[in-house]
Tab-separated table of C-alpha atoms in Angstrom:
chain	number	residue	atom	x	y	z
A	1	MET	CA	4.310	-42.106	53.037
A	2	GLU	CA	7.683	-40.387	52.178
A	3	SER	CA	10.858	-41.176	50.634
A	4	LYS	CA	13.965	-42.204	52.684
A	5	TYR	CA	16.113	-40.957	49.582
A	6	ASN	CA	16.006	-37.340	49.250
A	7	PHE	CA	18.441	-35.907	46.778
A	8	ASN	CA	18.787	-32.369	45.471
A	9	ILE	CA	18.424	-32.722	41.894
A	10	SER	CA	18.056	-28.935	40.886
A	11	SER	CA	21.557	-29.134	38.580
A	12	PHE	CA	20.239	-32.485	37.125
A	13	GLN	CA	17.478	-30.451	36.109
A	14	LYS	CA	18.696	-27.843	34.301
A	15	LEU	CA	21.079	-30.181	32.127
A	16	PHE	CA	18.664	-33.514	31.335
A	17	LYS	CA	14.892	-31.792	31.910
A	18	ILE	CA	12.943	-32.743	28.838
A	19	GLU	CA	8.983	-32.307	28.739
A	20	HIS	CA	8.081	-35.873	28.649
A	21	ASN	CA	10.709	-37.733	30.675
A	22	TRP	CA	11.178	-35.569	33.638
A	23	PHE	CA	9.280	-38.001	36.056
A	24	HIS	CA	11.323	-40.873	35.489
A	25	ILE	CA	14.438	-38.574	36.122
A	26	LYS	CA	13.092	-37.968	39.279
A	27	ARG	CA	11.833	-41.445	39.928
A	28	HIS	CA	15.533	-43.500	39.543
A	29	PHE	CA	17.789	-40.603	40.083
A	30	ALA	CA	18.469	-41.879	44.051
A	31	SER	CA	19.492	-45.574	42.654
A	32	VAL	CA	21.520	-44.039	39.933
A	33	SER	CA	23.860	-41.569	41.967
A	34	LYS	CA	25.322	-43.934	43.709
A	35	HIS	CA	26.954	-45.699	40.664
A	36	LEU	CA	28.225	-42.535	39.237
A	37	THR	CA	32.372	-42.631	38.617
A	38	TYR	CA	34.170	-40.167	36.792
A	39	ARG	CA	34.497	-42.032	33.513
A	40	LYS	CA	30.693	-42.958	33.685
A	41	ILE	CA	29.859	-39.251	34.262
A	42	LYS	CA	32.315	-37.774	31.295
A	43	ASN	CA	30.934	-40.834	28.928
A	44	LEU	CA	26.984	-39.562	29.870
A	45	VAL	CA	28.091	-36.028	29.337
A	46	SER	CA	29.601	-36.427	26.309
A	47	VAL	CA	26.469	-38.603	24.534
A	48	GLU	CA	24.318	-35.918	26.126
A	49	MET	CA	25.956	-33.412	24.267
A	50	GLN	CA	26.211	-35.296	20.869
A	51	ARG	CA	22.408	-36.155	21.455
A	52	ARG	CA	21.835	-32.308	21.673
A	53	LEU	CA	23.992	-31.785	18.621
A	54	LYS	CA	22.311	-34.433	16.970
A	55	THR	CA	25.034	-36.343	16.093
A	56	PRO	CA	24.119	-40.103	14.369
A	57	VAL	CA	27.526	-41.861	14.809
A	58	ILE	CA	28.039	-41.332	18.877
A	59	LYS	CA	31.475	-41.607	19.903
A	60	GLY	CA	30.932	-43.326	23.083
A	61	TYR	CA	28.699	-45.747	25.136
A	62	PRO	CA	24.959	-46.061	26.127
A	63	PRO	CA	25.049	-44.679	29.856
A	64	PHE	CA	21.680	-46.694	30.285
A	65	LEU	CA	19.956	-49.797	29.143
A	66	LYS	CA	16.573	-51.222	29.100
A	67	LEU	CA	16.768	-55.088	29.283
A	68	GLU	CA	14.086	-57.809	28.619
A	69	PRO	CA	14.677	-61.384	30.663
A	70	THR	CA	11.815	-62.805	29.311
A	71	ASN	CA	8.353	-61.763	27.178
A	72	LEU	CA	6.541	-64.330	29.329
A	73	CYS	CA	4.255	-63.320	31.689
A	74	ASN	CA	1.395	-64.734	34.026
A	75	LEU	CA	-1.253	-61.989	33.513
A	76	LYS	CA	-3.687	-60.718	30.732
A	77	CYS	CA	-3.240	-56.830	31.549
A	78	PRO	CA	-5.292	-55.279	28.696
A	79	ASN	CA	-2.739	-52.202	27.873
A	80	CYS	CA	0.090	-54.327	27.846
A	81	PHE	CA	1.874	-55.433	24.597
A	82	THR	CA	2.422	-58.755	25.893
A	83	GLY	CA	-0.706	-59.140	28.026
A	84	SER	CA	-2.833	-57.756	25.359
A	85	GLY	CA	-1.718	-60.546	23.002
A	86	ALA	CA	-0.015	-57.863	20.290
A	87	ASP	CA	3.400	-59.177	20.909
A	88	LYS	CA	3.640	-61.696	18.013
A	89	ARG	CA	7.335	-62.573	19.173
A	90	GLY	CA	8.219	-66.092	20.019
A	91	LYS	CA	8.312	-66.449	24.236
A	92	GLY	CA	11.348	-67.032	25.655
A	93	MET	CA	14.120	-66.144	28.165
A	94	MET	CA	17.333	-64.352	27.746
A	95	ASP	CA	20.524	-66.778	27.819
A	96	PHE	CA	22.758	-65.765	30.482
A	97	ASP	CA	25.884	-65.994	28.513
A	98	LEU	CA	24.358	-63.170	25.889
A	99	TYR	CA	23.541	-61.176	28.838
A	100	LYS	CA	27.009	-61.587	30.068
A	101	LYS	CA	28.812	-60.983	26.855
A	102	VAL	CA	26.703	-57.361	26.722
A	103	ILE	CA	27.621	-56.586	30.316
A	104	ASP	CA	31.224	-57.192	29.485
A	105	GLU	CA	31.344	-54.971	26.601
A	106	ILE	CA	29.825	-51.865	27.842
A	107	GLY	CA	29.616	-52.499	31.578
A	108	ASP	CA	32.415	-49.847	32.437
A	109	TYR	CA	30.164	-47.491	31.313
A	110	LEU	CA	26.563	-48.256	32.222
A	111	ILE	CA	25.151	-46.454	35.057
A	112	LYS	CA	21.981	-48.451	35.433
A	113	ILE	CA	20.054	-51.552	34.048
A	114	ASN	CA	16.304	-51.480	34.054
A	115	PHE	CA	15.411	-55.715	34.100
A	116	TYR	CA	12.124	-55.272	32.487
A	117	PHE	CA	10.296	-55.115	29.219
A	118	TRP	CA	7.229	-56.879	27.966
A	119	GLY	CA	7.232	-59.639	30.680
A	120	GLU	CA	7.502	-60.498	34.316
A	121	PRO	CA	10.543	-60.440	34.915
A	122	PHE	CA	10.786	-62.858	38.294
A	123	LEU	CA	9.972	-65.717	35.536
A	124	HIS	CA	13.527	-65.630	34.596
A	125	HIS	CA	15.427	-68.652	36.768
A	126	ARG	CA	18.730	-66.366	36.548
A	127	LEU	CA	17.148	-62.768	37.126
A	128	PHE	CA	18.959	-62.667	40.651
A	129	ASP	CA	22.241	-63.776	38.931
A	130	MET	CA	22.137	-60.622	36.132
A	131	ILE	CA	21.355	-58.243	39.227
A	132	SER	CA	24.322	-59.480	40.728
A	133	TYR	CA	26.730	-59.550	37.998
A	134	ALA	CA	25.430	-55.876	37.022
A	135	SER	CA	26.448	-55.046	41.137
A	136	GLU	CA	29.756	-56.358	41.383
A	137	ARG	CA	30.624	-54.381	38.463
A	138	ASN	CA	28.881	-51.200	40.033
A	139	ILE	CA	25.764	-51.028	37.617
A	140	GLY	CA	22.716	-49.841	39.127
A	141	SER	CA	19.163	-52.061	38.608
A	142	CYS	CA	15.701	-51.666	38.953
A	143	VAL	CA	13.031	-54.430	38.118
A	144	SER	CA	9.447	-53.835	37.817
A	145	THR	CA	7.088	-56.717	38.577
A	146	ASN	CA	3.139	-57.843	39.154
A	147	PHE	CA	4.757	-59.402	42.334
A	148	LEU	CA	2.834	-62.397	42.035
A	149	ILE	CA	5.696	-65.056	41.471
A	150	PHE	CA	7.133	-64.765	44.868
A	151	SER	CA	8.470	-66.618	47.979
A	152	GLU	CA	10.175	-66.511	50.939
A	153	VAL	CA	13.400	-67.858	49.242
A	154	LYS	CA	12.931	-64.845	46.565
A	155	ALA	CA	12.400	-62.312	49.317
A	156	GLU	CA	16.101	-62.550	50.131
A	157	LYS	CA	17.549	-63.233	47.289
A	158	LEU	CA	16.190	-60.260	45.772
A	159	LEU	CA	17.274	-58.526	48.877
A	160	THR	CA	20.717	-59.993	48.644
A	161	SER	CA	21.439	-59.508	45.080
A	162	GLY	CA	22.421	-55.916	45.045
A	163	LEU	CA	19.210	-54.879	43.760
A	164	ASP	CA	18.906	-50.726	43.825
A	165	HIS	CA	15.394	-50.249	42.946
A	166	LEU	CA	11.881	-52.095	42.841
A	167	ILE	CA	8.733	-51.106	41.337
A	168	ILE	CA	5.530	-53.011	42.834
A	169	CYS	CA	2.784	-52.684	40.469
A	170	PHE	CA	-0.510	-52.502	42.382
A	171	ASP	CA	-3.501	-51.168	41.243
A	172	GLY	CA	-6.488	-51.672	43.682
A	173	VAL	CA	-7.559	-52.543	47.227
A	174	ASP	CA	-9.704	-55.405	46.435
A	175	GLN	CA	-10.200	-58.337	44.010
A	176	LYS	CA	-12.353	-56.627	41.702
A	177	THR	CA	-10.766	-53.712	41.314
A	178	TYR	CA	-7.243	-55.230	41.489
A	179	GLU	CA	-8.444	-57.533	38.955
A	180	SER	CA	-10.111	-54.924	36.486
A	181	TYR	CA	-6.428	-54.555	35.368
A	182	ARG	CA	-4.339	-57.352	36.356
A	183	LYS	CA	-6.487	-59.761	34.994
A	184	GLY	CA	-5.885	-63.388	36.397
A	185	GLY	CA	-3.843	-61.602	39.606
A	186	SER	CA	-5.118	-62.661	42.591
A	187	TYR	CA	-5.157	-59.816	45.234
A	188	ARG	CA	-4.828	-61.960	47.944
A	189	LYS	CA	-1.580	-63.553	46.964
A	190	PHE	CA	-0.314	-60.108	46.095
A	191	ILE	CA	-0.703	-58.886	49.538
A	192	ARG	CA	0.891	-61.983	51.264
A	193	ASN	CA	3.663	-61.476	48.650
A	194	MET	CA	3.937	-58.099	50.081
A	195	GLU	CA	4.107	-59.200	53.780
A	196	ILE	CA	6.361	-61.815	53.211
A	197	LEU	CA	8.828	-59.335	51.609
A	198	SER	CA	8.511	-56.886	54.367
A	199	GLU	CA	8.965	-59.402	57.088
A	200	THR	CA	12.344	-60.754	55.495
A	201	ARG	CA	13.235	-56.896	55.340
A	202	LEU	CA	12.854	-56.622	59.039
A	203	LYS	CA	14.175	-60.430	60.059
A	204	LYS	CA	17.383	-59.752	57.883
A	205	ASN	CA	17.871	-55.627	58.185
A	206	LEU	CA	17.809	-55.654	54.613
A	207	TYR	CA	17.284	-52.336	53.625
A	208	SER	CA	19.231	-51.509	50.278
A	209	THR	CA	16.713	-51.663	48.159
A	210	ILE	CA	14.111	-49.079	47.547
A	211	ILE	CA	11.149	-50.611	47.619
A	212	ASP	CA	8.589	-48.446	44.946
A	213	VAL	CA	4.971	-49.398	45.152
A	214	GLN	CA	3.008	-47.901	41.938
A	215	PHE	CA	-0.622	-47.230	41.575
A	216	LEU	CA	-1.476	-46.871	37.922
A	217	VAL	CA	-4.795	-44.545	38.095
A	218	PHE	CA	-7.734	-45.425	36.295
A	219	ASP	CA	-11.153	-43.720	36.388
A	220	TYR	CA	-12.579	-46.863	38.433
A	221	ASN	CA	-9.387	-47.048	41.144
A	222	ARG	CA	-9.477	-42.678	41.276
A	223	ASP	CA	-11.234	-42.826	44.834
A	224	GLN	CA	-8.725	-45.907	46.154
A	225	ILE	CA	-5.540	-43.518	46.048
A	226	GLU	CA	-5.735	-42.430	50.122
A	227	GLU	CA	-6.982	-46.174	51.265
A	228	ALA	CA	-4.076	-47.618	48.833
A	229	LYS	CA	-1.774	-45.411	50.580
A	230	LYS	CA	-2.776	-45.965	53.981
A	231	LEU	CA	-3.175	-49.412	53.513
A	232	LEU	CA	0.908	-49.729	52.631
A	233	ILE	CA	1.895	-47.765	55.701
A	234	PRO	CA	2.620	-51.035	57.800
A	235	PHE	CA	4.844	-52.790	55.401
A	236	GLY	CA	7.598	-50.135	55.546
A	237	PHE	CA	8.231	-49.881	51.758
A	238	ASP	CA	10.103	-46.561	50.536
A	239	ARG	CA	7.728	-45.003	48.445
A	240	PHE	CA	4.138	-44.839	46.813
A	241	THR	CA	3.986	-43.841	43.107
A	242	PRO	CA	0.390	-43.113	42.295
A	243	LYS	CA	1.068	-43.109	38.048
A	244	MET	CA	-1.856	-40.902	36.681
A	245	ASN	CA	-3.723	-40.941	33.685
A	246	ALA	CA	-2.889	-44.701	33.059
A	247	GLU	CA	-6.586	-45.066	30.590
A	248	GLN	CA	-4.828	-42.595	28.040
A	249	LYS	CA	-8.195	-41.291	27.315
A	250	ASP	CA	-7.135	-37.713	26.623
A	251	PRO	CA	-6.759	-36.565	22.840
A	252	TYR	CA	-3.226	-37.029	21.524
A	253	ASP	CA	-1.370	-33.497	21.004
A	254	PRO	CA	1.313	-33.366	18.545
A	255	SER	CA	2.617	-29.882	19.930
A	256	LEU	CA	3.848	-31.881	23.082
A	257	PHE	CA	6.531	-33.434	21.789
A	258	ARG	CA	8.674	-30.890	19.588
A	259	PRO	CA	10.358	-32.377	16.788
A	260	ASN	CA	13.789	-30.294	17.173
A	261	VAL	CA	13.806	-32.274	20.825
A	262	PRO	CA	16.385	-35.478	19.716
A	263	CYS	CA	14.717	-38.799	21.095
A	264	TYR	CA	16.992	-40.111	24.148
A	265	TRP	CA	16.024	-43.433	23.745
A	266	LEU	CA	18.128	-43.651	20.424
A	267	TRP	CA	21.390	-41.991	22.297
A	268	LEU	CA	20.877	-42.903	25.531
A	269	VAL	CA	18.900	-45.932	26.409
A	270	PRO	CA	19.022	-48.802	24.277
A	271	THR	CA	16.537	-51.980	24.834
A	272	ILE	CA	17.506	-55.530	24.421
A	273	GLY	CA	14.840	-58.259	24.009
A	274	TRP	CA	15.056	-61.452	25.356
A	275	ASP	CA	16.493	-63.048	21.910
A	276	GLY	CA	19.283	-60.597	21.713
A	277	ILE	CA	17.369	-58.517	19.182
A	278	VAL	CA	18.124	-54.630	19.953
A	279	THR	CA	15.146	-52.167	19.858
A	280	PRO	CA	14.820	-48.502	19.506
A	281	CYS	CA	12.465	-48.080	22.524
A	282	CYS	CA	9.488	-49.470	24.743
A	283	ASP	CA	6.973	-46.893	23.441
A	284	MET	CA	6.930	-48.476	19.614
A	285	PRO	CA	6.423	-52.103	19.057
A	286	PRO	CA	9.299	-54.276	18.998
A	287	HIS	CA	11.645	-53.616	16.009
A	288	ASP	CA	14.961	-55.462	14.860
A	289	PHE	CA	17.947	-52.984	15.023
A	290	GLY	CA	20.658	-55.604	15.229
A	291	ASP	CA	21.083	-59.050	16.650
A	292	LEU	CA	23.563	-59.287	19.393
A	293	ASN	CA	23.633	-63.368	18.767
A	294	LYS	CA	25.400	-62.068	15.631
A	295	HIS	CA	27.034	-58.714	16.141
A	296	SER	CA	28.842	-56.677	18.995
A	297	PHE	CA	26.737	-53.952	20.971
A	298	MET	CA	28.538	-51.252	19.613
A	299	GLU	CA	28.180	-52.608	16.196
A	300	VAL	CA	24.526	-52.570	16.733
A	301	PHE	CA	24.506	-49.203	18.557
A	302	ASN	CA	25.937	-47.538	15.735
A	303	GLY	CA	24.729	-49.879	13.236
A	304	GLU	CA	22.924	-49.011	9.847
A	305	GLN	CA	19.478	-48.858	11.666
A	306	TYR	CA	20.190	-46.835	14.739
A	307	VAL	CA	22.112	-44.205	12.348
A	308	LYS	CA	19.041	-43.704	9.975
A	309	ALA	CA	17.000	-43.059	12.885
A	310	ARG	CA	18.749	-40.521	14.597
A	311	ARG	CA	19.586	-38.506	10.979
A	312	LEU	CA	15.847	-37.774	11.018
A	313	TYR	CA	16.423	-34.665	13.587
A	314	LYS	CA	18.729	-33.308	11.470
A	315	TYR	CA	20.363	-34.611	8.082
A	316	ASP	CA	17.137	-36.707	6.715
A	317	ASP	CA	13.704	-35.747	5.807
A	318	PRO	CA	11.465	-37.868	8.173
A	319	GLU	CA	8.513	-37.365	5.867
A	320	LYS	CA	10.940	-39.386	3.305
A	321	SER	CA	12.052	-42.214	5.754
A	322	LYS	CA	10.911	-45.727	6.237
A	323	SER	CA	12.976	-45.671	9.762
A	324	ILE	CA	10.076	-46.785	12.498
A	325	CYS	CA	11.266	-44.161	14.452
A	326	ALA	CA	9.690	-41.595	11.524
A	327	PHE	CA	6.208	-42.712	12.630
A	328	CYS	CA	6.629	-42.425	16.115
A	329	HIS	CA	3.908	-39.747	18.295
A	330	ARG	CA	7.091	-38.460	19.634
A	331	GLY	CA	9.360	-38.119	17.090
A	332	PRO	CA	10.350	-35.500	14.127
A	333	ASN	CA	7.735	-36.204	11.563
A	334	GLU	CA	4.964	-33.582	12.346
A	335	LYS	CA	2.988	-34.768	9.246
A	336	TYR	CA	2.606	-37.878	10.626
A	337	LYS	CA	1.817	-36.864	13.912
A	338	LYS	CA	-0.881	-34.525	12.953
A	339	LYS	CA	-2.021	-37.973	10.953
A	340	LEU	CA	-2.524	-39.671	14.209
A	341	ALA	CA	-4.272	-37.010	16.130
A	342	GLY	CA	-7.311	-37.236	13.596
A	343	MET	CA	-7.192	-41.202	14.392
A	344	ASN	CA	-8.404	-41.003	17.533
A	345	PHE	CA	-4.393	-42.333	18.576
A	346	GLN	CA	-3.950	-43.176	22.133
A	347	GLY	CA	-0.568	-44.752	22.323
A	348	PRO	CA	1.285	-47.067	19.771
A	349	ARG	CA	1.305	-50.402	21.265
A	350	ILE	CA	-1.896	-51.542	20.558
A	351	PHE	CA	-2.477	-48.735	17.716
A	352	PHE	CA	-0.146	-50.522	16.006
A	353	SER	CA	-1.487	-53.797	16.325
A	354	ASP	CA	-4.418	-53.268	14.638
A	355	THR	CA	-3.516	-51.029	12.309
A	356	LYS	CA	-1.017	-51.607	9.035
A	357	ARG	CA	2.769	-50.770	9.913
A	358	PRO	CA	3.595	-47.916	7.730
A	359	TRP	CA	7.734	-48.636	8.236
A	360	GLU	CA	6.888	-52.399	7.235
C-alpha cells in the first residue's frame, strides 16, 4: 500500500537529520508541511539553531508538542508504561480549559500536536474538540490509537474535526496473534471499527485525514507482515507502516547515541501530561519539569528543570548532575550509558519501574 502523500524532503533531511529520529521526520512530514507559515518557519529554524548551539535558555517557542489527553487505557499492552502498570501517576483526563490556555499562549508558533502519550486518546470525551481547536488555529494534529473505542458517530466526528494524521495500531491478523500484545483487545471489534471508518470515509467523501496503519513487528508476527498489508487493501487507507524490532531484544549500544548531539525533545518537543505536568519526553518515565496549573507554559519551558537539562550538553558535567536527563540512554552521560550497557538495558520505561531511579 503506497502513500498518497509524496513529498521531496531531501532539503529537510540535510537540515534536521539525526540518527535516531529520522523515521519520525519522514512519517510526520506530510501533515506538518501544510501548516507551515513564515512565522512558524522562522521560529523553527531559530529554535533548531539554538539546539545546535546548545543554548540552555530558549528565545522562541516550541514548534511541536506532545500532549496526553488521558493516561487511562482499555488494554494492558506489556511494553507500555500504562498497560504494564509501571505508571504510578493518578489517573484522569486533561481539563479542556487547561488545554486552551496552553494553545492560546503558544499556538501561533505550533506546527503540530501529537495527541497521545500514555493512554488511549479516544477515551477523552472532548478529544475531537481539542483537535478542532488546534485545527482552527492552523495547527496540525496526530492521534495514535488502539482503535477499539470507536463508533459511527466517532468516525464522522474524527473525519470532520480537522485531524491530519491518524495512526491505528494493528499487530496481528488473527485473535491469538493480535492479543499477544494488545492484551484484552478484540480482533473482531478492531476489524469492524476499520470497516466503519472506511465506510464513513467513502460515504461522506472525507479524505483529508491520513490513515496510517502501524504494525508492531515481533518475532511471533513477523511472518504476517505481507498478509496484514493485503488484508488492509479493501479499506483504502493511505499507509501501512511496519515498525520493526518492537521487542527491543538487541543489546543496548551506547555508541548509537552521540553525547554531542543535543536532545531534540528538550528544545523542540515538550510533553504535557493529562494533569498539566510538563515532562521532558516520552522515552523516560514522566517527571515533573513544571506545573501548567501554576505557571505559564514559557515559565516552565525556560524554567529551572529545563535549563538544567539543556546545560548538560555544554556547560555542566552530566556525571555530576541529578537531572533525569543525565540518566537517559540517549543523553550526554557516557559513563552512565556504559553502565546501562552492562545491565541488559532494553528500554527505560519498564527498566526504571523495577530499578531505583538515580535522579530521585
